[in-house]
Amino acid sequence: MIVAICFVALVLFGMPIGFAIGLAGVVGLIDMGGTQFLQIGPSKIFNGLNIFPFLAMPFFILAGEIMNDIGITSRLVKLAQVLVGRFRGGLAHTNMLASVFFAGLTGSATADAAAFGRTLVPAMVKEGYDRDYACAVTAAGSIIGPTIPPSGLMVVYGSLMGVSIAGLFAAGVLPGLVICLVCMGVIAIGGKRENLPKAMRGASPREIWDTFVSSLTALAMPVIILGGILGGIVTPTEAASIAVAYALFIGVFVYRTLTVKSFYGMLVRTARIMGVIFVIIAFAGILGWWMSFERIPQLIAETVLGLSDNRYAVIAIIIGLLLVVGMVMDITAILIILAPVLVPLTEQVGLEPIHAGIIFVLALNISLMTPPVGACLFVLSSVTGEKLERISIKLMPFLIAEIAILFAFAFWEDAALWLPRLLGYAQ
Amino acid sequence: MRNWVEAASAKINTVVEAIVAALMLALVLDVWLGVVDRYYFHWQLPWPEVLARYLMIWAAMLAVSSGVARRDHIGLTAFIMVLPHKLRRTVLICMDLLALALFLYVAWFGIQFAQSGAPRHAMIFGASLAPFYAAIPVAAFLSSLQLVLVLVRDMGTHIDNPPFSDHLEEELS
């Protein structure tokens, strides 16, 4: 109890979440046996990080950094625009479709939100969209990034819970595409109410072809990553390292925009992002050890199952918990703290590990855009200067639609596991 | 005094970031070597995978201190912003002090941990594990140092006046 109080108090008082996890873990060690357990802290930190699949993360981040830097963004946006720009609210549809193209490059919702917040949102405002609506569309589309592989969150989940990362990647493809389609439906339905600009001139087949050809280098990246991993040819880490090599090749020899200085900046930024994520994972090593010593996951599982052992009720409780906690906490931290606690529950009700994983990832991705601390909302508000609460209001129809998709995939196992089963990752 | 600590923090961070960039580059080259070996040369080298893990840990842990210097580590600000300005500053200074205590704890016990690696050998040319384990105390020491410097630099004002408020712009440019 004292550990939980300590953690909540520290987080409320503004301590970075990773540090709060560490201090709560140390309080747990002291609570267990005075100072005698303190010496195990550093080894738990080291062992918590010494996991090979984690290596995929810096490479995916670096590949995304390079692709963003060398001007892939504008080509992908243009491709999306010639494909769907002809409809009413064309740029809103473009935003959504470009999120799908981007998803195969970055795997980070905040990176997508930041890039589009700087490029597409001003373009939409210039064309007559309300800025809060443009931000809402961008936020709604940004979560497609970490849903369609590669996804940093899936790498962390798979590494920590011993679930096939390739299987999780496969499971993310369909929900990501469905989110895109449903959100485009929401845009179309709300088109008149939001007074979205009418259709632009439709692109000619020749224009579409030319744009497609000029985007091929960018579109090849997801094919390399997904084809290699899902085809069982390479591991996620190897695919990620090949993606970096490919992005460097394009930047140096094809676009010729990559410089040593800019590459240095990308290496540092990648490490900084890693530092922010890894400090949470590192200190969670201490807290996690204390939790398993005290049998916290088992106690929580018994308590929840005492309420109901119905499979659907348990799934709903887990989703509800993830969405509520996700409103106030960083999603990597939630994953690291709650996955070991909640996954035993999913096992008890017979949920396939990859299915449980995709439920976790989808729920946490959605919480990236729930107020008050949804990271995508925060990034968009910072980049565009739009008020967070105004974006939140316009986001509501998209949020409801995405939560409905989450429940659909959570309750409909055949849909959630269609691709993993097809590729032999699930039974 | 504040200008001096700000400059000191920035200088240390510049050096740390240069080391981190070098480690990241080494990590990229090492993993590429592993891939080329596995699919082309078939030397079956046992060490690229192990070395990659240790390089990743060193790079990421050193980058923690960079995050401290730039106040990049994510925290919840909604509640603290409700508090009166003076109380907010006091609470944030206390949070910095508690974080400092945490990193000093890790640095102190981390030294013992690194020493425990000395008689053990990694799968990298029989090297001792001590230099790899040392990532923990070294990173914790650097983070402690940066925490002291940014504590003096910001004095609990970092949420009201983020020291790197332009960093998002910079990251995106």
XYZ file of C-alpha atoms in Angstrom:
600
model
C 0.000 0.000 0.000
C 2.783 2.414 0.945
C 4.430 1.756 -2.430
C 1.240 2.641 -4.313
C 0.703 5.798 -2.230
C 4.307 6.829 -2.762
C 4.064 6.289 -6.527
C 0.775 8.183 -6.929
C 1.964 11.087 -4.768
C 5.235 11.437 -6.666
C 3.498 11.341 -10.059
C 0.905 13.920 -8.942
C 3.663 16.199 -7.676
C 5.253 16.295 -11.109
C 8.093 13.815 -10.773
C 8.969 12.189 -14.113
C 7.157 8.865 -14.256
C 10.307 6.791 -14.714
C 11.870 8.288 -11.587
C 8.616 7.843 -9.629
C 8.611 4.157 -10.581
C 12.211 3.881 -9.366
C 11.546 5.564 -6.032
C 8.401 3.484 -5.481
C 10.475 0.362 -6.212
C 13.137 1.426 -3.696
C 10.429 2.089 -1.084
C 9.159 -1.434 -1.823
C 12.646 -2.900 -1.280
C 12.993 -1.051 2.026
C 9.487 -2.122 3.065
C 10.451 -5.749 2.387
C 13.514 -5.894 4.549
C 15.109 -2.602 5.567
C 18.363 -2.054 3.718
C 19.252 -5.675 2.987
C 17.560 -5.741 -0.446
C 18.827 -2.337 -1.627
C 21.904 -3.767 -3.293
C 19.873 -5.724 -5.845
C 18.495 -2.533 -7.450
C 21.272 -1.965 -10.044
C 21.239 -5.602 -11.166
C 17.469 -5.431 -11.678
C 17.954 -2.260 -13.732
C 20.630 -3.876 -15.901
C 18.756 -7.136 -16.392
C 15.562 -5.252 -17.206
C 17.342 -3.654 -20.166
C 19.494 -6.582 -21.232
C 16.865 -7.990 -23.607
C 17.786 -8.575 -27.253
C 14.415 -7.738 -28.905
C 14.610 -4.230 -27.392
C 17.326 -3.583 -29.974
C 14.666 -3.231 -32.647
C 13.439 -0.036 -31.003
C 16.438 2.286 -31.589
C 16.671 1.066 -35.172
C 13.004 1.692 -35.945
C 13.277 5.148 -34.346
C 16.449 5.921 -36.303
C 14.975 4.703 -39.606
C 11.924 6.924 -39.024
C 14.172 9.891 -38.172
C 16.136 9.466 -41.390
C 13.048 9.016 -43.564
C 11.435 12.116 -42.045
C 14.600 14.150 -42.474
C 15.243 13.338 -46.113
C 11.877 14.556 -47.339
C 9.792 11.424 -47.515
C 6.922 13.208 -45.728
C 5.976 15.472 -48.606
C 6.066 12.657 -51.164
C 3.785 10.414 -49.093
C 1.372 13.247 -48.384
C 1.237 14.047 -52.100
C 0.505 10.418 -52.910
C -2.343 10.354 -50.384
C -3.647 13.628 -51.802
C -3.859 12.432 -55.396
C -5.629 9.282 -54.215
C -8.316 10.754 -51.931
C -8.083 14.535 -52.371
C -10.992 14.568 -54.790
C -13.580 13.881 -52.058
C -15.280 16.486 -49.865
C -12.871 17.164 -47.012
C -10.095 15.906 -49.282
C -7.232 17.076 -47.078
C -8.788 15.447 -44.011
C -8.968 12.155 -45.934
C -5.424 12.775 -47.162
C -4.289 13.222 -43.568
C -5.821 9.876 -42.601
C -4.408 7.939 -45.570
C -0.974 9.535 -45.186
C -1.018 8.263 -41.578
C -1.265 4.724 -42.956
C 1.698 5.302 -45.296
C 3.639 6.852 -42.447
C 2.799 4.004 -40.105
C 5.124 1.748 -42.044
C 8.011 4.128 -41.438
C 7.914 5.532 -37.932
C 5.798 3.429 -35.584
C 5.375 6.415 -33.315
C 2.119 8.316 -32.889
C 3.777 11.420 -31.490
C 6.252 11.562 -34.396
C 3.336 11.380 -36.846
C 1.337 13.977 -34.908
C 4.335 16.314 -34.799
C 5.185 15.937 -38.484
C 1.586 16.375 -39.654
C 0.952 19.150 -37.138
C 3.706 21.117 -38.868
C 2.756 20.287 -42.439
C -0.817 19.134 -42.967
C -2.590 21.134 -40.267
C -1.427 24.539 -41.635
C -2.297 23.340 -45.161
C -5.784 22.340 -43.989
C -6.313 25.657 -42.187
C -5.233 27.512 -45.331
C -7.873 25.610 -47.266
C -10.623 26.643 -44.877
C -10.703 23.880 -42.239
C -11.091 24.919 -38.609
C -7.767 24.486 -36.864
C -9.237 22.470 -33.988
C -10.837 20.079 -36.487
C -7.597 19.750 -38.456
C -5.781 18.917 -35.203
C -8.488 16.407 -34.223
C -8.191 14.585 -37.562
C -4.404 14.508 -37.176
C -4.649 13.156 -33.618
C -7.149 10.491 -34.675
C -4.901 9.392 -37.543
C -1.690 9.507 -35.537
C -2.547 6.386 -33.559
C -2.500 4.389 -36.783
C 1.318 4.820 -36.635
C 1.967 2.545 -33.652
C -0.917 0.195 -34.601
C 0.345 -0.733 -38.056
C 3.852 -2.167 -37.697
C 6.564 -1.353 -36.920
C 5.460 -0.348 -33.445
C 7.706 0.491 -30.503
C 4.951 -0.451 -28.069
C 4.623 -3.918 -29.631
C 8.392 -4.401 -29.318
C 8.242 -3.553 -25.603
C 5.165 -5.741 -25.024
C 6.576 -8.692 -26.941
C 9.961 -8.425 -25.219
C 8.540 -8.154 -21.711
C 5.768 -10.719 -22.013
C 7.585 -13.243 -24.203
C 5.098 -12.897 -27.051
C 6.159 -13.084 -30.713
C 6.841 -9.527 -31.892
C 6.301 -10.620 -35.497
C 2.920 -12.071 -34.441
C 1.968 -8.771 -32.791
C 3.075 -6.889 -35.904
C 0.828 -9.139 -37.997
C -2.078 -8.561 -35.606
C -1.706 -4.775 -35.896
C -2.187 -4.526 -39.667
C -5.952 -5.095 -39.848
C -6.981 -2.839 -36.905
C -4.764 -0.076 -38.310
C -6.458 -0.237 -41.706
C -9.918 -0.448 -40.117
C -9.174 2.635 -37.982
C -8.223 4.512 -41.163
C -11.382 3.468 -43.021
C -13.738 4.137 -40.109
C -12.187 7.551 -39.426
C -12.551 8.418 -43.116
C -16.196 7.427 -42.697
C -16.481 9.757 -39.686
C -14.972 12.569 -41.796
C -17.425 11.885 -44.620
C -20.451 11.739 -42.305
C -19.484 14.952 -40.496
C -18.440 16.689 -43.720
C -21.465 18.962 -44.055
C -21.820 19.643 -40.333
C -18.183 20.701 -40.103
C -18.550 22.639 -43.359
C -15.512 20.934 -44.841
C -14.174 22.360 -48.109
C -15.639 20.795 -51.221
C -13.781 18.430 -53.489
C -10.582 19.477 -55.197
C -9.957 18.694 -58.834
C -9.468 14.952 -59.206
C -5.992 13.824 -60.212
C -5.594 12.250 -63.629
C -4.445 8.613 -63.856
C -1.130 9.875 -65.254
C -0.681 12.213 -62.240
C -1.489 9.379 -59.835
C 1.006 7.087 -61.570
C 3.791 9.708 -61.564
C 3.256 10.451 -57.871
C 3.185 6.748 -57.087
C 6.472 6.203 -58.902
C 8.134 9.128 -57.119
C 6.973 7.686 -53.757
C 8.156 4.149 -54.475
C 11.383 4.556 -52.519
C 9.352 5.491 -49.433
C 6.723 2.815 -49.961
C 9.403 0.156 -50.283
C 10.404 0.676 -46.650
C 7.303 -0.939 -45.055
C 7.561 -3.720 -47.623
C 11.133 -4.410 -46.524
C 10.246 -4.282 -42.842
C 6.972 -6.174 -42.922
C 7.860 -8.543 -45.721
C 11.083 -9.533 -43.986
C 9.556 -10.003 -40.546
C 6.180 -11.479 -41.423
C 7.734 -13.702 -44.053
C 9.917 -15.164 -41.307
C 13.081 -14.197 -43.201
C 14.571 -11.832 -40.620
C 14.014 -10.978 -36.958
C 12.448 -7.593 -36.069
C 15.863 -6.279 -34.980
C 17.490 -7.353 -38.242
C 14.627 -5.879 -40.274
C 14.954 -2.628 -38.364
C 18.713 -2.485 -39.022
C 18.123 -3.170 -42.726
C 15.525 -0.370 -42.722
C 18.194 1.985 -41.349
C 20.639 0.904 -44.073
C 17.952 1.410 -46.715
C 16.970 4.845 -45.377
C 20.643 5.893 -45.319
C 21.120 4.663 -48.866
C 18.103 6.657 -50.068
C 19.192 9.751 -48.147
C 22.788 9.664 -49.398
C 22.559 8.296 -52.936
C 18.984 8.904 -54.158
C 17.745 12.146 -52.553
C 21.266 13.336 -51.639
C 19.926 15.402 -48.749
C 21.509 13.550 -45.853
C 24.592 15.146 -44.335
C 26.997 13.972 -41.641
C 25.760 16.777 -39.384
C 22.110 15.864 -39.788
C 22.914 12.173 -39.249
C 24.743 13.062 -36.036
C 21.621 14.903 -34.864
C 19.483 11.867 -35.678
C 21.744 9.540 -33.692
C 21.546 11.856 -30.675
C 17.763 12.302 -30.949
C 17.284 8.554 -31.240
C 19.388 7.990 -28.123
C 17.461 10.708 -26.267
C 14.141 9.067 -27.089
C 15.640 5.752 -25.995
C 16.826 7.358 -22.754
C 13.318 8.573 -21.949
C 11.796 5.139 -22.634
C 14.603 3.085 -21.110
C 14.656 4.928 -17.806
C 11.058 3.777 -17.311
C 11.907 0.198 -18.284
C 15.058 0.276 -16.145
C 13.402 1.380 -12.928
C 10.400 -0.841 -13.617
C 12.910 -3.681 -13.204
C 13.075 -2.869 -9.469
C 9.347 -2.259 -9.046
C 8.508 -5.376 -11.083
C 10.735 -7.539 -8.900
C 9.099 -6.183 -5.760
C 5.620 -6.780 -7.246
C 6.357 -10.386 -8.138
C 7.955 -10.969 -4.710
C 4.789 -9.679 -3.069
C 2.610 -11.684 -5.526
C 0.753 -8.520 -6.573
C -0.216 -9.806 -10.078
C -1.752 -12.953 -8.604
C -3.646 -10.938 -5.955
C -5.087 -8.588 -8.574
C -5.997 -11.500 -10.847
C -7.811 -13.239 -7.977
C -9.659 -10.016 -7.061
C -10.844 -9.335 -10.618
C -11.825 -12.946 -11.213
C -13.731 -12.784 -7.920
C -15.897 -10.094 -9.518
C -16.491 -12.080 -12.680
C -14.790 -14.900 -14.528
C -16.704 -14.165 -17.723
C -14.225 -13.723 -20.567
C -15.947 -10.630 -22.018
C -16.396 -8.976 -18.633
C -12.694 -9.475 -17.851
C -11.672 -8.048 -21.237
C -13.968 -5.047 -20.660
C -12.470 -4.485 -17.193
C -8.939 -4.597 -18.625
C -9.787 -2.192 -21.464
C -11.576 0.162 -19.069
C -8.618 0.148 -16.708
C -6.102 0.795 -19.511
C -8.180 3.648 -20.949
C -8.706 5.298 -17.560
C -5.062 5.004 -16.473
C -4.039 6.047 -19.985
C -5.792 9.368 -19.450
C -3.212 10.392 -16.878
C -0.084 8.354 -17.486
C 2.530 7.667 -20.132
C 1.642 4.566 -22.131
C 5.062 2.893 -21.971
C 4.982 3.187 -18.197
C 1.449 1.757 -18.092
C 2.501 -1.123 -20.288
C 5.506 -1.943 -18.146
C 3.626 -1.692 -14.859
C 0.242 -3.141 -15.778
C 1.051 -5.784 -18.405
C 2.657 -8.184 -15.891
C -0.330 -7.589 -13.592
C -3.123 -7.932 -16.149
C -1.755 -10.496 -18.589
C -2.171 -13.386 -16.090
C -5.856 -12.450 -16.057
C -6.095 -12.806 -19.825
C -4.442 -16.219 -19.540
C -6.985 -17.281 -16.915
C -9.880 -16.503 -19.275
C -8.183 -18.274 -22.177
C -7.157 -15.308 -24.300
C -4.546 -16.046 -26.969
C -1.295 -14.173 -26.034
C -1.158 -12.248 -29.341
C -4.830 -11.328 -29.002
C -4.210 -10.047 -25.475
C -1.202 -8.125 -26.788
C -3.118 -6.368 -29.537
C -5.868 -5.411 -27.070
C -3.228 -3.814 -24.828
C -1.542 -1.999 -27.702
C -4.802 -0.697 -29.207
C -6.142 0.509 -25.844
C -2.886 2.270 -25.001
C -2.629 3.820 -28.460
C -6.128 5.232 -28.089
C -5.177 6.704 -24.724
C -2.521 8.737 -26.571
C -5.343 11.013 -27.651
C -7.481 11.143 -24.514
C -7.304 14.291 -22.384
C -5.819 15.528 -20.097
C -2.373 14.103 -20.898
C -2.766 12.320 -24.227
C 0.703 12.743 -25.734
C -0.594 13.344 -29.271
C -2.976 16.049 -28.061
C -0.145 17.675 -26.184
C 2.201 17.572 -29.182
C -0.441 18.953 -31.554
C -1.390 21.689 -29.123
C 2.309 22.665 -28.785
C 3.013 22.581 -32.507
C -0.116 24.349 -33.745
C -0.956 26.602 -30.791
C -4.540 25.247 -30.721
C -6.150 24.816 -27.299
C -6.094 21.248 -26.032
C -9.731 21.303 -24.906
C -10.951 22.537 -28.316
C -9.092 19.694 -30.053
C -10.570 17.245 -27.531
C -14.143 18.295 -28.331
C -13.675 17.872 -32.097
C -11.914 14.588 -31.488
C -14.898 13.025 -29.716
C -16.566 11.304 -32.755
C -13.199 9.823 -33.775
C -12.498 8.705 -30.215
C -15.875 6.953 -29.935
C -15.300 5.244 -33.300
C -11.818 4.060 -32.322
C -12.988 2.730 -28.948
C -15.744 0.829 -30.786
C -13.067 -0.673 -33.074
C -11.021 -1.635 -30.019
C -13.975 -3.483 -28.477
C -14.782 -5.130 -31.816
C -11.277 -6.582 -32.111
C -11.205 -7.443 -28.403
C -14.440 -9.462 -28.546
C -14.034 -10.884 -32.058
C -10.999 -13.113 -31.798
C -11.238 -14.411 -35.381
C -10.862 -10.889 -36.764
C -8.072 -9.966 -34.370
C -6.095 -13.116 -35.150
C -6.932 -13.443 -38.838
C -3.523 -12.388 -40.160
C -1.414 -13.907 -37.332
C -3.186 -17.240 -37.954
C -2.745 -16.931 -41.696
C 0.993 -16.434 -41.181
C 1.274 -19.161 -38.567
C 1.890 -16.979 -35.503
C -1.286 -17.961 -33.641
C -3.519 -21.005 -33.362
C 25.869 31.338 -10.438
C 22.831 30.269 -12.507
C 24.551 31.189 -15.762
C 27.588 29.198 -14.710
C 25.615 26.026 -13.884
C 23.574 26.394 -17.059
C 26.753 26.559 -19.125
C 28.302 23.659 -17.179
C 25.201 21.517 -17.696
C 25.149 22.321 -21.427
C 28.874 21.581 -21.839
C 28.689 18.262 -20.025
C 25.638 17.391 -22.064
C 27.392 18.203 -25.332
C 30.212 15.816 -24.444
C 27.759 13.115 -23.304
C 25.747 13.476 -26.519
C 28.898 13.102 -28.624
C 29.714 9.867 -26.766
C 26.115 8.703 -27.150
C 26.220 9.392 -30.907
C 29.465 7.401 -31.187
C 27.896 4.508 -29.250
C 24.814 4.604 -31.460
C 26.985 4.515 -34.575
C 28.923 1.573 -33.149
C 25.592 -0.121 -32.392
C 24.375 0.346 -35.967
C 27.640 -1.014 -37.424
C 27.678 -3.925 -34.984
C 24.128 -5.046 -35.828
C 24.835 -4.689 -39.550
C 27.878 -6.903 -39.089
C 25.667 -9.467 -37.348
C 23.163 -9.413 -40.236
C 25.846 -9.666 -42.931
C 27.497 -12.500 -40.999
C 24.248 -14.433 -40.579
C 23.040 -14.131 -44.166
C 26.251 -13.881 -46.165
C 29.572 -14.748 -44.526
C 28.321 -17.442 -42.096
C 31.248 -16.844 -39.730
C 28.793 -17.473 -36.876
C 30.350 -14.750 -34.740
C 29.017 -15.090 -31.200
C 29.702 -11.533 -30.056
C 27.826 -8.997 -32.263
C 24.479 -9.739 -30.592
C 25.912 -9.540 -27.067
C 27.911 -6.411 -27.842
C 24.833 -4.798 -29.406
C 22.869 -5.246 -26.179
C 25.643 -3.687 -24.097
C 26.110 -0.798 -26.537
C 22.366 -0.155 -26.443
C 22.365 -0.139 -22.633
C 25.363 2.237 -22.484
C 23.879 4.608 -25.103
C 20.381 4.676 -23.627
C 21.568 4.994 -20.019
C 23.951 7.847 -20.857
C 21.110 9.520 -22.729
C 19.121 9.510 -19.473
C 21.410 12.277 -18.176
C 20.832 14.191 -21.405
C 17.094 13.910 -20.769
C 17.662 15.233 -17.243
C 19.624 18.215 -18.578
C 16.894 19.000 -21.103
C 13.983 18.111 -18.768
C 12.817 15.639 -21.407
C 11.620 12.945 -18.988
C 7.854 12.692 -19.072
C 5.820 13.628 -16.014
C 2.276 14.614 -15.145
C 1.861 18.382 -14.827
C -1.929 18.770 -14.558
C -2.070 18.533 -10.740
C 1.081 20.491 -9.948
C -0.104 23.392 -12.119
C -3.146 23.812 -9.853
C -0.906 24.594 -6.871
C -0.012 28.217 -6.036
C 3.202 29.369 -7.724
C 5.360 29.431 -4.573
C 4.195 26.036 -3.362
C 4.672 24.624 -6.871
C 8.293 25.741 -6.931
C 8.923 24.243 -3.490
C 7.331 20.922 -4.460
C 9.301 20.749 -7.721
C 12.565 21.446 -5.892
C 11.687 18.603 -3.467
C 10.996 16.319 -6.474
C 14.413 17.152 -7.900
C 16.023 16.351 -4.550
C 14.195 13.023 -4.336
C 15.239 12.166 -7.904
C 18.807 13.059 -6.940
C 18.568 10.669 -3.971
C 17.374 7.921 -6.320
C 20.269 8.368 -8.750
C 22.819 8.604 -5.924
C 21.435 5.324 -4.559
C 21.820 3.690 -7.985
C 25.325 5.153 -8.404
C 26.447 3.966 -4.950
C 25.131 0.405 -5.176
C 25.948 0.388 -8.891
C 29.656 0.516 -8.086
C 29.336 -2.759 -6.152
C 27.314 -4.174 -9.020
C 29.991 -3.214 -11.567
C 32.682 -4.752 -9.356
C 30.664 -7.969 -9.168
C 31.067 -8.239 -12.944
C 34.879 -8.245 -12.781
C 35.362 -12.012 -12.280
C 32.605 -12.856 -14.783
C 33.201 -12.981 -18.513
C 31.087 -11.752 -21.421
C 30.926 -13.640 -24.719
C 33.023 -10.891 -26.293
C 36.599 -12.130 -26.573
C 36.464 -13.238 -22.933
C 36.179 -9.651 -21.707
C 35.122 -9.016 -18.139
C 31.502 -7.944 -17.559
C 32.618 -5.064 -15.340
C 32.915 -2.456 -18.144
C 29.415 -3.315 -19.338
C 27.893 -3.323 -15.849
C 29.616 0.027 -15.269
C 26.984 1.653 -17.527
C 24.628 1.715 -14.538
C 26.772 3.600 -11.975
C 28.346 5.886 -14.591
C 24.943 6.861 -16.023
C 23.520 7.300 -12.509
C 26.469 9.486 -11.499
C 26.088 11.659 -14.609
C 22.347 11.954 -14.026
C 23.017 12.954 -10.399
C 25.454 15.618 -11.556
C 23.000 16.951 -14.106
C 20.219 16.916 -11.513
C 22.294 19.106 -9.174
C 23.065 21.513 -12.028
C 19.506 21.753 -13.364
C 18.163 22.052 -9.818
C 20.264 25.206 -9.366
C 19.529 26.344 -12.922
C 15.745 26.012 -12.716
C 14.971 26.261 -8.977
C 11.536 24.719 -9.497
C 10.554 26.937 -12.436
C 11.007 24.383 -15.201
C 7.313 23.678 -15.688
C 6.394 27.381 -15.863
C 9.395 28.238 -18.038
C 10.585 25.083 -19.803
C 14.365 25.443 -20.322
C 14.130 23.924 -23.781
C 10.750 25.263 -24.861
C 12.122 25.527 -28.376
C 13.201 21.889 -28.398
C 10.094 20.613 -30.125
C 10.563 23.119 -32.924
C 14.189 22.122 -33.097
C 13.375 18.422 -33.195
C 10.955 18.979 -36.025
C 13.119 21.261 -38.108
